[in-house]
Amino acid sequence: MNTATLTPNVPHPVASLDDWTERRRELLAREKELTRLGDQVARERRALPWVRIDKPYVFDTPEGPRSLSELFEGRRQLMVQHFMLGPGWEQGCKSCSFMADHLLGAEIHLQHRDVSVLLVSRAPLPEIERFRRRMGWPFKWASASGNDFNLDFHVSFPEGTRSGGEVYYNWHMTAFPKEEAPGISFFCKDDAGQVFHTYSTFGRGVEVMMGTYHLLDLAPRGRDEERDDYGMAWVRHHDRYEDAPAPVASACCASNA
């Protein structure tokens, strides 16, 4: 079998079309197994019992104080991205920003399946709005600076909340280097207007929002992170790549001048 070399000089087998097709069919069978398993896990996820939200969380939003129920904005389901932006931070987490970038095209489709989208951070609202404007995002983004929402969902670990240097995250005690952590949570509102927590995912579970990774997994070099210091070391805020385009907001302002 011949080989092809792609930097960093890793030889890769080259086959005839017939041989490649045979191997591809074998892989297709495995992919179908994975798809069916994913379907089954999704059914089990939806079958989880719900937890009623009894605490009266009030969030700061550009429109004023809003309850969790009000943030559904007329829909029956709510997706919350727990976005890592703590009080006093210069900017939001680049990995959380990578996740949020993928919502730009998805939000309209989620809304048409009765799902509202909300970002929540512990930073004060003015700090959130400053960063949101820089990123050019239209998403609804609320501050949990005045309530226990982030603490109750174990995505914020301010001073005094660690036990032996560890925090409770992803349903177990673990070392975590930051005061904020990523996550995704879903909520549902029933016919009586009661709000329930239905699902949360943390750690690598948040990759469900990272469509870029799913496409890279199909590429010849995959995620190509083996030589990086850590996973996602290559990711930048979308306006911090060397060839990043000028912010859309600036272009709009210029055109209206």
mmCIF file of C-alpha atoms in Angstrom:
data_model
loop_
_atom_site.group_PDB
_atom_site.id
_atom_site.type_symbol
_atom_site.label_atom_id
_atom_site.label_comp_id
_atom_site.label_asym_id
_atom_site.label_seq_id
_atom_site.Cartn_x
_atom_site.Cartn_y
_atom_site.Cartn_z
ATOM 1 C CA MET A 1 0.000 0.000 0.000
ATOM 2 C CA ASN A 2 1.303 3.448 -0.883
ATOM 3 C CA THR A 3 1.478 6.322 1.602
ATOM 4 C CA ALA A 4 1.051 10.081 1.506
ATOM 5 C CA THR A 5 2.791 12.450 3.894
ATOM 6 C CA LEU A 6 1.175 15.483 5.445
ATOM 7 C CA THR A 7 3.051 17.822 7.755
ATOM 8 C CA PRO A 8 4.159 17.031 10.450
ATOM 9 C CA ASN A 9 5.524 14.158 8.373
ATOM 10 C CA VAL A 10 3.045 11.489 9.377
ATOM 11 C CA PRO A 11 2.678 8.916 6.578
ATOM 12 C CA HIS A 12 -0.866 7.888 5.743
ATOM 13 C CA PRO A 13 -1.936 4.878 3.669
ATOM 14 C CA VAL A 14 -3.213 5.406 0.119
ATOM 15 C CA ALA A 15 -5.540 2.763 -1.369
ATOM 16 C CA SER A 16 -7.395 2.075 -4.574
ATOM 17 C CA LEU A 17 -10.996 3.273 -4.836
ATOM 18 C CA ASP A 18 -12.273 -0.303 -4.411
ATOM 19 C CA ASP A 19 -10.231 -0.847 -1.248
ATOM 20 C CA TRP A 20 -11.222 2.564 0.106
ATOM 21 C CA THR A 21 -14.909 1.846 -0.544
ATOM 22 C CA GLU A 22 -14.689 -1.443 1.353
ATOM 23 C CA ARG A 23 -13.116 0.281 4.362
ATOM 24 C CA ARG A 24 -15.618 3.110 4.145
ATOM 25 C CA ARG A 25 -18.523 0.665 4.297
ATOM 26 C CA GLU A 26 -17.015 -0.900 7.416
ATOM 27 C CA LEU A 27 -16.742 2.516 9.022
ATOM 28 C CA LEU A 28 -20.307 3.369 7.934
ATOM 29 C CA ALA A 29 -21.576 0.422 9.956
ATOM 30 C CA ARG A 30 -19.793 1.810 13.028
ATOM 31 C CA GLU A 31 -21.157 5.302 12.357
ATOM 32 C CA LYS A 32 -24.685 3.898 12.171
ATOM 33 C CA GLU A 33 -24.137 2.174 15.526
ATOM 34 C CA LEU A 34 -23.059 5.497 17.002
ATOM 35 C CA THR A 35 -26.081 7.275 15.510
ATOM 36 C CA ARG A 36 -28.486 4.702 16.958
ATOM 37 C CA LEU A 37 -26.761 4.904 20.335
ATOM 38 C CA GLY A 38 -27.056 8.695 20.232
ATOM 39 C CA ASP A 39 -30.771 8.389 19.454
ATOM 40 C CA GLN A 40 -31.235 6.039 22.412
ATOM 41 C CA VAL A 41 -29.320 8.325 24.792
ATOM 42 C CA ALA A 42 -31.424 11.273 23.583
ATOM 43 C CA ARG A 43 -34.603 9.346 24.453
ATOM 44 C CA GLU A 44 -33.200 8.574 27.910
ATOM 45 C CA ARG A 45 -32.235 12.223 28.335
ATOM 46 C CA ARG A 46 -35.792 13.361 27.581
ATOM 47 C CA ALA A 47 -37.133 10.741 29.995
ATOM 48 C CA LEU A 48 -35.220 12.196 32.955
ATOM 49 C CA PRO A 49 -37.500 13.549 35.704
ATOM 50 C CA TRP A 50 -37.750 17.326 35.998
ATOM 51 C CA VAL A 51 -36.915 19.471 39.029
ATOM 52 C CA ARG A 52 -39.242 22.350 39.873
ATOM 53 C CA ILE A 53 -37.519 25.729 40.228
ATOM 54 C CA ASP A 54 -38.920 27.244 43.404
ATOM 55 C CA LYS A 55 -36.270 29.896 44.066
ATOM 56 C CA PRO A 56 -37.365 33.329 42.740
ATOM 57 C CA TYR A 57 -34.274 34.174 40.686
ATOM 58 C CA VAL A 58 -34.226 37.755 39.385
ATOM 59 C CA PHE A 59 -31.727 38.639 36.638
ATOM 60 C CA ASP A 60 -30.449 41.982 35.425
ATOM 61 C CA THR A 61 -31.167 42.517 31.715
ATOM 62 C CA PRO A 62 -31.023 45.552 29.409
ATOM 63 C CA GLU A 63 -34.832 45.694 29.717
ATOM 64 C CA GLY A 64 -34.685 45.713 33.516
ATOM 65 C CA PRO A 65 -35.069 43.011 36.190
ATOM 66 C CA ARG A 66 -36.535 39.763 34.852
ATOM 67 C CA SER A 67 -37.525 36.494 36.495
ATOM 68 C CA LEU A 68 -36.416 33.192 35.017
ATOM 69 C CA SER A 69 -39.988 32.630 33.847
ATOM 70 C CA GLU A 70 -40.031 35.945 31.988
ATOM 71 C CA LEU A 71 -36.824 35.064 30.150
ATOM 72 C CA PHE A 72 -38.670 32.315 28.256
ATOM 73 C CA GLU A 73 -40.062 35.177 26.141
ATOM 74 C CA GLY A 74 -43.336 33.437 25.334
ATOM 75 C CA ARG A 75 -41.836 30.049 24.502
ATOM 76 C CA ARG A 76 -42.139 26.847 26.507
ATOM 77 C CA GLN A 77 -38.464 25.844 26.520
ATOM 78 C CA LEU A 78 -35.340 27.778 27.466
ATOM 79 C CA MET A 79 -31.698 27.007 26.727
ATOM 80 C CA VAL A 80 -29.142 28.697 28.979
ATOM 81 C CA GLN A 81 -25.456 28.885 28.149
ATOM 82 C CA HIS A 82 -23.539 29.335 31.394
ATOM 83 C CA PHE A 83 -20.988 31.755 29.962
ATOM 84 C CA MET A 84 -17.698 32.246 31.800
ATOM 85 C CA LEU A 85 -17.537 35.990 32.431
ATOM 86 C CA GLY A 86 -16.870 36.859 36.043
ATOM 87 C CA PRO A 87 -17.012 40.218 37.808
ATOM 88 C CA GLY A 88 -14.131 42.431 36.778
ATOM 89 C CA TRP A 89 -12.947 40.232 33.897
ATOM 90 C CA GLU A 90 -11.498 42.106 30.943
ATOM 91 C CA GLN A 91 -13.242 39.778 28.509
ATOM 92 C CA GLY A 92 -15.312 36.603 28.378
ATOM 93 C CA CYS A 93 -13.828 33.124 28.109
ATOM 94 C CA LYS A 94 -12.613 32.440 24.565
ATOM 95 C CA SER A 95 -13.977 28.880 24.596
ATOM 96 C CA CYS A 96 -17.412 30.065 25.738
ATOM 97 C CA SER A 97 -17.201 32.682 22.987
ATOM 98 C CA PHE A 98 -16.384 29.916 20.491
ATOM 99 C CA MET A 99 -19.569 28.191 21.650
ATOM 100 C CA ALA A 100 -21.677 31.338 21.425
ATOM 101 C CA ASP A 101 -20.472 32.058 17.889
ATOM 102 C CA HIS A 102 -22.279 28.904 16.789
ATOM 103 C CA LEU A 103 -25.592 30.302 18.031
ATOM 104 C CA LEU A 104 -25.583 33.032 15.395
ATOM 105 C CA GLY A 105 -27.156 30.756 12.806
ATOM 106 C CA ALA A 106 -28.861 28.356 15.200
ATOM 107 C CA GLU A 107 -30.944 30.734 17.321
ATOM 108 C CA ILE A 108 -33.633 31.406 14.712
ATOM 109 C CA HIS A 109 -34.111 27.677 14.180
ATOM 110 C CA LEU A 110 -34.238 26.956 17.915
ATOM 111 C CA GLN A 111 -36.873 29.652 18.344
ATOM 112 C CA HIS A 112 -38.994 27.971 15.689
ATOM 113 C CA ARG A 113 -38.847 24.764 17.720
ATOM 114 C CA ASP A 114 -40.169 26.629 20.780
ATOM 115 C CA VAL A 115 -36.737 27.132 22.408
ATOM 116 C CA SER A 116 -35.544 30.536 23.602
ATOM 117 C CA VAL A 117 -31.809 31.164 23.950
ATOM 118 C CA LEU A 118 -30.229 32.943 26.916
ATOM 119 C CA LEU A 119 -26.654 33.548 28.018
ATOM 120 C CA VAL A 120 -26.069 33.997 31.754
ATOM 121 C CA SER A 121 -22.924 35.244 33.492
ATOM 122 C CA ARG A 122 -22.059 36.425 36.995
ATOM 123 C CA ALA A 123 -20.469 39.670 35.758
ATOM 124 C CA PRO A 124 -22.472 42.876 36.244
ATOM 125 C CA LEU A 125 -24.675 43.834 33.309
ATOM 126 C CA PRO A 126 -22.537 46.789 32.110
ATOM 127 C CA GLU A 127 -19.505 44.469 31.813
ATOM 128 C CA ILE A 128 -21.591 41.912 29.934
ATOM 129 C CA GLU A 129 -22.960 44.519 27.554
ATOM 130 C CA ARG A 130 -19.498 45.925 26.839
ATOM 131 C CA PHE A 131 -18.215 42.504 25.807
ATOM 132 C CA ARG A 132 -21.416 41.596 23.934
ATOM 133 C CA ARG A 133 -21.131 44.744 21.832
ATOM 134 C CA ARG A 134 -17.491 43.988 21.087
ATOM 135 C CA MET A 135 -18.441 40.517 19.858
ATOM 136 C CA GLY A 136 -21.365 41.846 17.830
ATOM 137 C CA TRP A 137 -23.768 39.263 19.271
ATOM 138 C CA PRO A 138 -27.537 39.875 19.269
ATOM 139 C CA PHE A 139 -28.285 37.280 21.955
ATOM 140 C CA LYS A 140 -30.226 37.927 25.128
ATOM 141 C CA TRP A 141 -27.630 37.964 27.912
ATOM 142 C CA ALA A 142 -28.543 38.300 31.586
ATOM 143 C CA SER A 143 -26.486 38.973 34.681
ATOM 144 C CA ALA A 144 -26.812 36.670 37.685
ATOM 145 C CA SER A 145 -24.710 39.010 39.827
ATOM 146 C CA GLY A 146 -27.589 39.593 42.234
ATOM 147 C CA ASN A 147 -28.799 36.018 42.709
ATOM 148 C CA ASP A 148 -27.606 32.474 43.447
ATOM 149 C CA PHE A 149 -28.334 31.029 40.019
ATOM 150 C CA ASN A 150 -24.696 30.355 39.087
ATOM 151 C CA LEU A 151 -23.897 28.976 42.523
ATOM 152 C CA ASP A 152 -26.948 26.711 42.544
ATOM 153 C CA PHE A 153 -26.002 25.331 39.118
ATOM 154 C CA HIS A 154 -22.377 24.929 40.199
ATOM 155 C CA VAL A 155 -20.781 27.054 37.501
ATOM 156 C CA SER A 156 -19.374 29.797 39.760
ATOM 157 C CA PHE A 157 -16.917 29.252 42.571
ATOM 158 C CA PRO A 158 -16.230 32.571 44.320
ATOM 159 C CA GLU A 159 -13.844 32.816 47.219
ATOM 160 C CA GLY A 160 -14.918 30.679 50.154
ATOM 161 C CA THR A 161 -16.820 28.069 48.130
ATOM 162 C CA ARG A 162 -13.966 25.590 47.635
ATOM 163 C CA SER A 163 -13.496 22.524 49.821
ATOM 164 C CA GLY A 164 -9.917 21.331 50.108
ATOM 165 C CA GLY A 165 -9.114 23.175 46.893
ATOM 166 C CA GLU A 166 -11.899 21.382 45.015
ATOM 167 C CA VAL A 167 -15.309 22.425 43.744
ATOM 168 C CA TYR A 168 -18.502 20.564 42.903
ATOM 169 C CA TYR A 169 -18.692 20.531 39.106
ATOM 170 C CA ASN A 170 -20.184 18.053 36.646
ATOM 171 C CA TRP A 171 -21.740 16.156 39.565
ATOM 172 C CA HIS A 172 -18.522 15.394 41.444
ATOM 173 C CA MET A 173 -15.819 17.105 43.463
ATOM 174 C CA THR A 174 -12.894 18.115 41.281
ATOM 175 C CA ALA A 175 -10.050 20.599 40.994
ATOM 176 C CA PHE A 176 -11.007 23.528 38.768
ATOM 177 C CA PRO A 177 -8.606 26.402 38.100
ATOM 178 C CA LYS A 178 -11.135 29.183 37.443
ATOM 179 C CA GLU A 179 -13.860 30.937 39.409
ATOM 180 C CA GLU A 180 -16.319 30.328 36.566
ATOM 181 C CA ALA A 181 -17.092 27.164 34.596
ATOM 182 C CA PRO A 182 -18.921 26.390 31.339
ATOM 183 C CA GLY A 183 -22.213 24.584 30.995
ATOM 184 C CA ILE A 184 -25.534 24.340 29.185
ATOM 185 C CA SER A 185 -28.884 23.982 30.951
ATOM 186 C CA PHE A 186 -32.431 23.494 29.700
ATOM 187 C CA PHE A 187 -35.673 24.511 31.331
ATOM 188 C CA CYS A 188 -39.350 23.964 30.565
ATOM 189 C CA LYS A 189 -42.506 25.841 31.519
ATOM 190 C CA ASP A 190 -45.679 23.815 31.979
ATOM 191 C CA ASP A 191 -49.300 24.785 31.306
ATOM 192 C CA ALA A 192 -49.585 26.288 34.788
ATOM 193 C CA GLY A 193 -46.531 28.489 34.250
ATOM 194 C CA GLN A 194 -44.284 26.520 36.586
ATOM 195 C CA VAL A 195 -40.610 26.371 35.567
ATOM 196 C CA PHE A 196 -38.631 23.139 35.684
ATOM 197 C CA HIS A 197 -34.973 22.304 35.229
ATOM 198 C CA THR A 198 -34.835 19.407 32.758
ATOM 199 C CA TYR A 199 -31.191 18.911 31.795
ATOM 200 C CA SER A 200 -27.657 20.257 32.180
ATOM 201 C CA THR A 201 -24.330 19.278 30.660
ATOM 202 C CA PHE A 202 -20.828 20.366 31.639
ATOM 203 C CA GLY A 203 -17.201 19.577 30.861
ATOM 204 C CA ARG A 204 -16.819 18.087 27.393
ATOM 205 C CA GLY A 205 -20.590 17.847 27.206
ATOM 206 C CA VAL A 206 -20.648 21.475 26.062
ATOM 207 C CA GLU A 207 -19.015 20.397 22.794
ATOM 208 C CA VAL A 208 -22.573 19.845 21.583
ATOM 209 C CA MET A 209 -22.556 23.584 20.811
ATOM 210 C CA MET A 210 -19.222 23.448 18.968
ATOM 211 C CA GLY A 211 -20.228 22.612 15.413
ATOM 212 C CA THR A 212 -16.752 23.537 14.185
ATOM 213 C CA TYR A 213 -15.337 20.607 16.128
ATOM 214 C CA HIS A 214 -17.861 18.210 14.619
ATOM 215 C CA LEU A 215 -16.737 19.265 11.146
ATOM 216 C CA LEU A 216 -13.059 19.093 12.075
ATOM 217 C CA ASP A 217 -13.631 15.521 13.262
ATOM 218 C CA LEU A 218 -14.401 14.692 9.612
ATOM 219 C CA ALA A 219 -11.300 16.434 8.261
ATOM 220 C CA PRO A 220 -8.078 14.520 7.463
ATOM 221 C CA ARG A 221 -6.160 16.126 10.340
ATOM 222 C CA GLY A 222 -9.093 16.171 12.747
ATOM 223 C CA ARG A 223 -8.884 18.668 15.579
ATOM 224 C CA ASP A 224 -5.100 18.659 15.244
ATOM 225 C CA GLU A 225 -4.558 19.547 18.906
ATOM 226 C CA GLU A 226 -2.089 16.828 19.850
ATOM 227 C CA ARG A 227 0.903 19.186 19.860
ATOM 228 C CA ASP A 228 -0.913 22.043 21.611
ATOM 229 C CA ASP A 229 -0.382 22.761 25.285
ATOM 230 C CA TYR A 230 -4.043 22.016 25.938
ATOM 231 C CA GLY A 231 -7.245 21.397 24.032
ATOM 232 C CA MET A 232 -8.650 24.520 22.399
ATOM 233 C CA ALA A 233 -5.328 26.363 22.779
ATOM 234 C CA TRP A 234 -5.699 27.461 19.147
ATOM 235 C CA VAL A 235 -9.135 29.038 19.632
ATOM 236 C CA ARG A 236 -9.348 32.835 19.691
ATOM 237 C CA HIS A 237 -12.152 35.303 20.135
ATOM 238 C CA HIS A 238 -13.423 35.788 16.600
ATOM 239 C CA ASP A 239 -12.060 39.337 16.522
ATOM 240 C CA ARG A 240 -8.619 38.274 17.741
ATOM 241 C CA TYR A 241 -7.498 36.012 14.902
ATOM 242 C CA GLU A 242 -4.754 37.688 12.907
ATOM 243 C CA ASP A 243 -6.957 37.806 9.807
ATOM 244 C CA ALA A 244 -10.173 38.669 11.653
ATOM 245 C CA PRO A 245 -12.511 40.906 9.606
ATOM 246 C CA ALA A 246 -13.479 44.349 10.841
ATOM 247 C CA PRO A 247 -16.430 44.268 13.290
ATOM 248 C CA VAL A 248 -19.805 44.352 11.544
ATOM 249 C CA ALA A 249 -21.009 47.101 13.874
ATOM 250 C CA SER A 250 -18.177 49.376 12.734
ATOM 251 C CA ALA A 251 -19.042 48.798 9.091
ATOM 252 C CA CYS A 252 -22.681 49.658 9.789
ATOM 253 C CA CYS A 253 -21.721 52.857 11.581
ATOM 254 C CA ALA A 254 -19.442 53.828 8.702
ATOM 255 C CA SER A 255 -22.157 53.210 6.132
ATOM 256 C CA ASN A 256 -24.600 55.371 8.069
ATOM 257 C CA ALA A 257 -22.179 58.235 8.563
#
